[in-house]
XYZ file of C-alpha atoms in Angstrom:
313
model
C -174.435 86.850 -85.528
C -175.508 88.302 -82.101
C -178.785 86.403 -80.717
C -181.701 88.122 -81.219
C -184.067 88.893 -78.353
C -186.928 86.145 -79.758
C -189.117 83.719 -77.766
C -186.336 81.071 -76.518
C -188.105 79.348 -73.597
C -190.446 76.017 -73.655
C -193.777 76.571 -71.896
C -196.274 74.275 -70.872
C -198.400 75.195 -73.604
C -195.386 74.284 -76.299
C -195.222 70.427 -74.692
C -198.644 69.941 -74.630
C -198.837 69.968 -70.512
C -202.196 69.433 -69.471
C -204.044 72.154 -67.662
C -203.867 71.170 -63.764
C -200.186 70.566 -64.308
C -199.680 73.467 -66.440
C -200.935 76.227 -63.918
C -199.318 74.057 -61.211
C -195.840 74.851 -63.236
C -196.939 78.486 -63.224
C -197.991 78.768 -59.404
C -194.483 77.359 -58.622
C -192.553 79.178 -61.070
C -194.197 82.692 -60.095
C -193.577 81.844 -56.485
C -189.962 81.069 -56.475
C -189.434 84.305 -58.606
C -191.418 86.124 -56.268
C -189.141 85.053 -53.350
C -186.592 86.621 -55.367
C -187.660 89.617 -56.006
C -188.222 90.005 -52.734
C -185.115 89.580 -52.078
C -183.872 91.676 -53.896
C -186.725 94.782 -52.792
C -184.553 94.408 -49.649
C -181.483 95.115 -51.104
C -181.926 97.818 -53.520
C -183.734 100.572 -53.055
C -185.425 101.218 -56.666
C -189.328 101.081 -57.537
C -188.685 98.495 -59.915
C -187.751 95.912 -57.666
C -191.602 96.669 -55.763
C -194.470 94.666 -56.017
C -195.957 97.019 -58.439
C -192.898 97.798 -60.659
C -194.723 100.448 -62.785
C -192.059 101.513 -64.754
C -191.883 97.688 -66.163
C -195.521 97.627 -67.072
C -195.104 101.270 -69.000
C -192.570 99.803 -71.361
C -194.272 96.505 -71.833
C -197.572 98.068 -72.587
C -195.312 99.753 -75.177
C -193.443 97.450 -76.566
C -197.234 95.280 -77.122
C -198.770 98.328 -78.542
C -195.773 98.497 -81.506
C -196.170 94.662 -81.862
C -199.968 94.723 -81.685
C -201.061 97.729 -83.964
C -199.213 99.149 -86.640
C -202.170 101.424 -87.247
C -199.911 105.168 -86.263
C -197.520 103.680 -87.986
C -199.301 103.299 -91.583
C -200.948 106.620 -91.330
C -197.148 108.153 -90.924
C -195.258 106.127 -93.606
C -196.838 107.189 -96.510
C -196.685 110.695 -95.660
C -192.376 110.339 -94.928
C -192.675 108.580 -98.540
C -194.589 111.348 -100.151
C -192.008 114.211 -98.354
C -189.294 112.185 -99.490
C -190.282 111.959 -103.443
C -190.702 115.656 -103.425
C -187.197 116.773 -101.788
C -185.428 114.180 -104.141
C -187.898 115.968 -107.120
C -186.589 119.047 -105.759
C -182.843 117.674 -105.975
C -183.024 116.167 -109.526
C -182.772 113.305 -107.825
C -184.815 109.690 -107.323
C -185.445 107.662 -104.660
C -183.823 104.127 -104.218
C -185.885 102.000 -105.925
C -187.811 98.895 -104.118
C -187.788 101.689 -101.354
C -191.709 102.059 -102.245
C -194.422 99.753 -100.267
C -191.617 98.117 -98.135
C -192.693 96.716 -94.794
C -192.661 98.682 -91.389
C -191.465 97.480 -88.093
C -190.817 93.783 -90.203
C -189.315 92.621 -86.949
C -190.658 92.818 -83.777
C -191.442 91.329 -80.749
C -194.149 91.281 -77.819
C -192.851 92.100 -74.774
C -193.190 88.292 -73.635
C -190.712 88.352 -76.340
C -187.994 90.423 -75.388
C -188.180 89.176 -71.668
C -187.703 85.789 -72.889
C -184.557 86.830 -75.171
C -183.766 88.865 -72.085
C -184.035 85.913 -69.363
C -181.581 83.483 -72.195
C -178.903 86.334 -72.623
C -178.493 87.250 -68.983
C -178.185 82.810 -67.955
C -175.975 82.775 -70.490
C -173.977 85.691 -69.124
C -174.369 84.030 -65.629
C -173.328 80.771 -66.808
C -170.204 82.371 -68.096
C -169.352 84.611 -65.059
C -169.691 81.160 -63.012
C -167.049 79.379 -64.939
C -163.882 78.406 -63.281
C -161.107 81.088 -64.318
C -158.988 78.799 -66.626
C -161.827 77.505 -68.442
C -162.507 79.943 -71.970
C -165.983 81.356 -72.653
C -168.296 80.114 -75.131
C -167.933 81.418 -78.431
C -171.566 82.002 -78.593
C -171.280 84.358 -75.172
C -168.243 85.919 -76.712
C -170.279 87.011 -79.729
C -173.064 88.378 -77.430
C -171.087 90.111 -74.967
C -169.567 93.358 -75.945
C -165.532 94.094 -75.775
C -166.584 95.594 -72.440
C -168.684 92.828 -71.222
C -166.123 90.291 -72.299
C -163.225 92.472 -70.177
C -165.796 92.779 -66.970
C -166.173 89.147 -67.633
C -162.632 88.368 -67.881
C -162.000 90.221 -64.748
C -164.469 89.159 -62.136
C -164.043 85.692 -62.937
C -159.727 86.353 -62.384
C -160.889 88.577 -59.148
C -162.982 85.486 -57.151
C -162.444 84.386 -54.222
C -163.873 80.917 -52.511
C -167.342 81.111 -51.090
C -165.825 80.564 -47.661
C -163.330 83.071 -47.467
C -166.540 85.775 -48.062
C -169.149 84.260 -46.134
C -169.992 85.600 -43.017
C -169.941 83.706 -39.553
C -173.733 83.411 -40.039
C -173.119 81.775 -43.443
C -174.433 84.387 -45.612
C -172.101 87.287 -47.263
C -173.662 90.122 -49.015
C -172.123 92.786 -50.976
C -174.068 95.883 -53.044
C -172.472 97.025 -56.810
C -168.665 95.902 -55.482
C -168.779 93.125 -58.526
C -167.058 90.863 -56.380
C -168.428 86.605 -56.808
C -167.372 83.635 -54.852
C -166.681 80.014 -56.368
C -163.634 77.568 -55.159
C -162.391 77.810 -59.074
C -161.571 74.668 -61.610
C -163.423 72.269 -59.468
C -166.659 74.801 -58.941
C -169.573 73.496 -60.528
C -172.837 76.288 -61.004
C -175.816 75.828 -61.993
C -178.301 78.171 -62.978
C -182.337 77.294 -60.910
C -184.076 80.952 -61.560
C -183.397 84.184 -63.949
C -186.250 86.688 -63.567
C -185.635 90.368 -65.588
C -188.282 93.370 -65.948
C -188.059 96.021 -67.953
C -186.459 99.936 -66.617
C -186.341 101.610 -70.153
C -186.714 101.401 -73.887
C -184.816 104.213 -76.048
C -182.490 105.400 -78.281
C -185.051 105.859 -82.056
C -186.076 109.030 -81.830
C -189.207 108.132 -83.870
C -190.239 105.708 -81.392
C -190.185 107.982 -78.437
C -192.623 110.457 -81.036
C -194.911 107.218 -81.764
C -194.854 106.706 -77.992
C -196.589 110.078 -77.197
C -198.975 110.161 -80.470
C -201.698 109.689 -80.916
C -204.293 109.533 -84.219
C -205.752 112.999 -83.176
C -201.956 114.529 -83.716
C -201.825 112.889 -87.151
C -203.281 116.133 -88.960
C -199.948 118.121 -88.063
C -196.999 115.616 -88.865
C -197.567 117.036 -92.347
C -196.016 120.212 -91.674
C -194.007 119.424 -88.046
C -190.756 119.371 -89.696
C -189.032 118.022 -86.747
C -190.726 115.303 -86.414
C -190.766 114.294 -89.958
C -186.921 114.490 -90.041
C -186.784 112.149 -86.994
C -189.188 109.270 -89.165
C -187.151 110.087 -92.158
C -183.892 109.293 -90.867
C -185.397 106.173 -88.766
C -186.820 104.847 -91.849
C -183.747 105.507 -94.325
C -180.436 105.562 -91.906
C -181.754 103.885 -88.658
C -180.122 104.037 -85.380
C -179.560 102.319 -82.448
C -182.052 100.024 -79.946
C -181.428 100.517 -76.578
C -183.156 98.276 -73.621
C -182.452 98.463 -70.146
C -183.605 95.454 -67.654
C -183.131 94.762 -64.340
C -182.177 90.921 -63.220
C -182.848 88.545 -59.988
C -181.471 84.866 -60.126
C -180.335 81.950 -58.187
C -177.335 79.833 -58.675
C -176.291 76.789 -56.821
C -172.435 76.502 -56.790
C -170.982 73.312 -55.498
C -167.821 72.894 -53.736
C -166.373 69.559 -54.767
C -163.013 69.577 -53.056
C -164.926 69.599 -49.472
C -165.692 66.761 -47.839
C -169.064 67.407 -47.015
C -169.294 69.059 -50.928
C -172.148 71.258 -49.114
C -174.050 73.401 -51.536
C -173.913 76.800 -51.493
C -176.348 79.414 -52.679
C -176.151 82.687 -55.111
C -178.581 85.073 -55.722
C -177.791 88.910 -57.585
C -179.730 91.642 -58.494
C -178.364 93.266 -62.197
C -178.740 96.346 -63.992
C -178.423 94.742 -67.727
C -178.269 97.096 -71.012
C -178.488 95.886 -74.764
C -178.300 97.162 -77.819
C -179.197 96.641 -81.765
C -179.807 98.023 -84.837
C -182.802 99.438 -85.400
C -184.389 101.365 -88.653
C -188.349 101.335 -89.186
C -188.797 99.382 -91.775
C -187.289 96.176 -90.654
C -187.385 97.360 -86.962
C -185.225 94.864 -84.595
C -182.268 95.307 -87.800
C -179.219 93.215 -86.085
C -179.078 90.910 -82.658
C -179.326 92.100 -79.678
C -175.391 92.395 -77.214
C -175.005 92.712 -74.404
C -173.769 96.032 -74.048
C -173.271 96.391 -69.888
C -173.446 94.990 -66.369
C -174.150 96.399 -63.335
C -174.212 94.384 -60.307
C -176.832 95.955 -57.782
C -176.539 93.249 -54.925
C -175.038 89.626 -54.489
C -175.475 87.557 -51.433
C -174.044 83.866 -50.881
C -175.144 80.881 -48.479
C -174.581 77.608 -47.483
C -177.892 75.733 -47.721
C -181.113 77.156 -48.425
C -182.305 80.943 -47.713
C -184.329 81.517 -44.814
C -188.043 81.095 -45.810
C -188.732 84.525 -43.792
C -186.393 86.503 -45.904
C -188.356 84.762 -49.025
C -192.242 85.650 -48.453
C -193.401 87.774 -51.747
């Protein structure tokens, strides 16, 4: 089964770190993550990437407010339930049964939630792009990774080139959406240091983008706003599908082991990163989350360590 977008990280708080230490972890952890979004501000030109990415807060305050209070949500289900036993009275027809008191939105998550499933799916993407070109991808990527992903996959990792055949005379190279990545193949090693993702969009249920602009006032009128009904009945009964859109900074150290002086050098991208799952309201998030595309915004490589100017959130 696809992974599902739950918690997947260890905090602090899981390990039992004590306080000083803990918000120690935190300071350094938001720094580094700052530097690379930063970075990336630089790079691409897109609000989301700004200090203030207001378009990520939107949809997390969203996302929180589904996971939080299910109070909109149990004023419209018995109401779908009720229009539903009359049209299948009208019909001659009954409902399913066990369709009557089931749960609503069974499965969801807080947007900590998602970013965390977010921040696993797009290392383990990383992780997979980084592999030599001979070496076969995890069966567990494979299963998350759609046939398109898997192809793009397939494809940048034939299309590489070694880190010093791109890098500029200055040691840095730095390419915008060309999809092009550096390693020295077999005997490239990666590793992963920093994966950072905020949220662009969340979409595809009509019911939630309703429940998004309702509020308890507008209540009184589902009753007879047909269109609206239609849209809960068929997100309750048929479903549809989840859509969430991120965007991605991270850091990866590649090491080149057939030099002599085996001199690290640096990655750090910018993605566009879309997933998809079932989704129906009574059991909410209904299948795992895939990874559905990739679009690379911005890629730069260097030997050694990035220039602390070009790092200051």
């Amino acid at each position: 089964e696809p992974t599902s977008l739950g918690s997947s990280s260890i905090s602090p708080a899981t390990v039992g770190v004590g306080g000083s230490l803990a918000r120690a972890m935190r300071a350094s952890a938001k720094r580094a993550t700052g530097r690379l979004w930063h970075w990336a501000a630089g790079r691409v030109k897109d609000p989301v990437f700004s200090r203030d990415p207001e378009l990520h807060y939107d949809t997390a305050a969203f996302i929180d407010a589904v996971h939080a209070s299910s109070k909109i949500l149990r004023c419209v289900f018995p109401i779908v339930q009720q229009v539903t036993k009359i049209r299948h009275a009208l019909r001659g027809t009954q409902m399913p049964p066990g369709l009557m008191g089931v749960e609503f939105l069974a499965n969801w998550n807080s947007s900590d939630g998602f970013l965390d499933g977010v921040e696993f799916a797009h290392e383990a993407l990383l992780s997979g792009l980084l592999r030599p070109p001979g070496v076969a991808l995890p069966a567990a990527l494979r299963d998350l990774a759609s046939p398109e992903v898997r192809a793009w996959l397939d494809e940048e990792r034939k299309a590489r080139e070694p880190p010093a055949a791109s890098a500029s005379p200055s040691g840095s190279a730095d390419s915008a959406a060309d999809g092009e990545h550096s390693s020295d193949g077999e005997k490239d090693a990666a590793r992963i240091i920093e994966v950072c993702a905020r949220f662009e969009r969340l979409h595809g249920p009509h019911s939630l983008e309703i429940i998004r602009s309702m509020d308890l006032s507008s209540l009184g009128s589902l009753r007879n706003d047909e269109k609206r009904l239609s849209a809960f009945q068929h997100d309750t009964w048929q479903g549809s599908v989840l859509q969430l859109q991120v965007v991605a900074v991270s850091e990866a150290k590649l090491a080149r082991a057939d030099r002599k002086d085996a001199s690290a050098m640096l990655l750090r991208r910018a993605d566009r990163v879309n997933l998809s799952c079932d989704f129906n309201l009574r059991e909410g998030i209904a299948s795992g989350f895939r990874i559905s595309s990739v679009e690379t915004l911005s890629q730069e490589i260097r030997r050694g360590d990035f220039p602390m100017g070009e790092e200051t959130a």
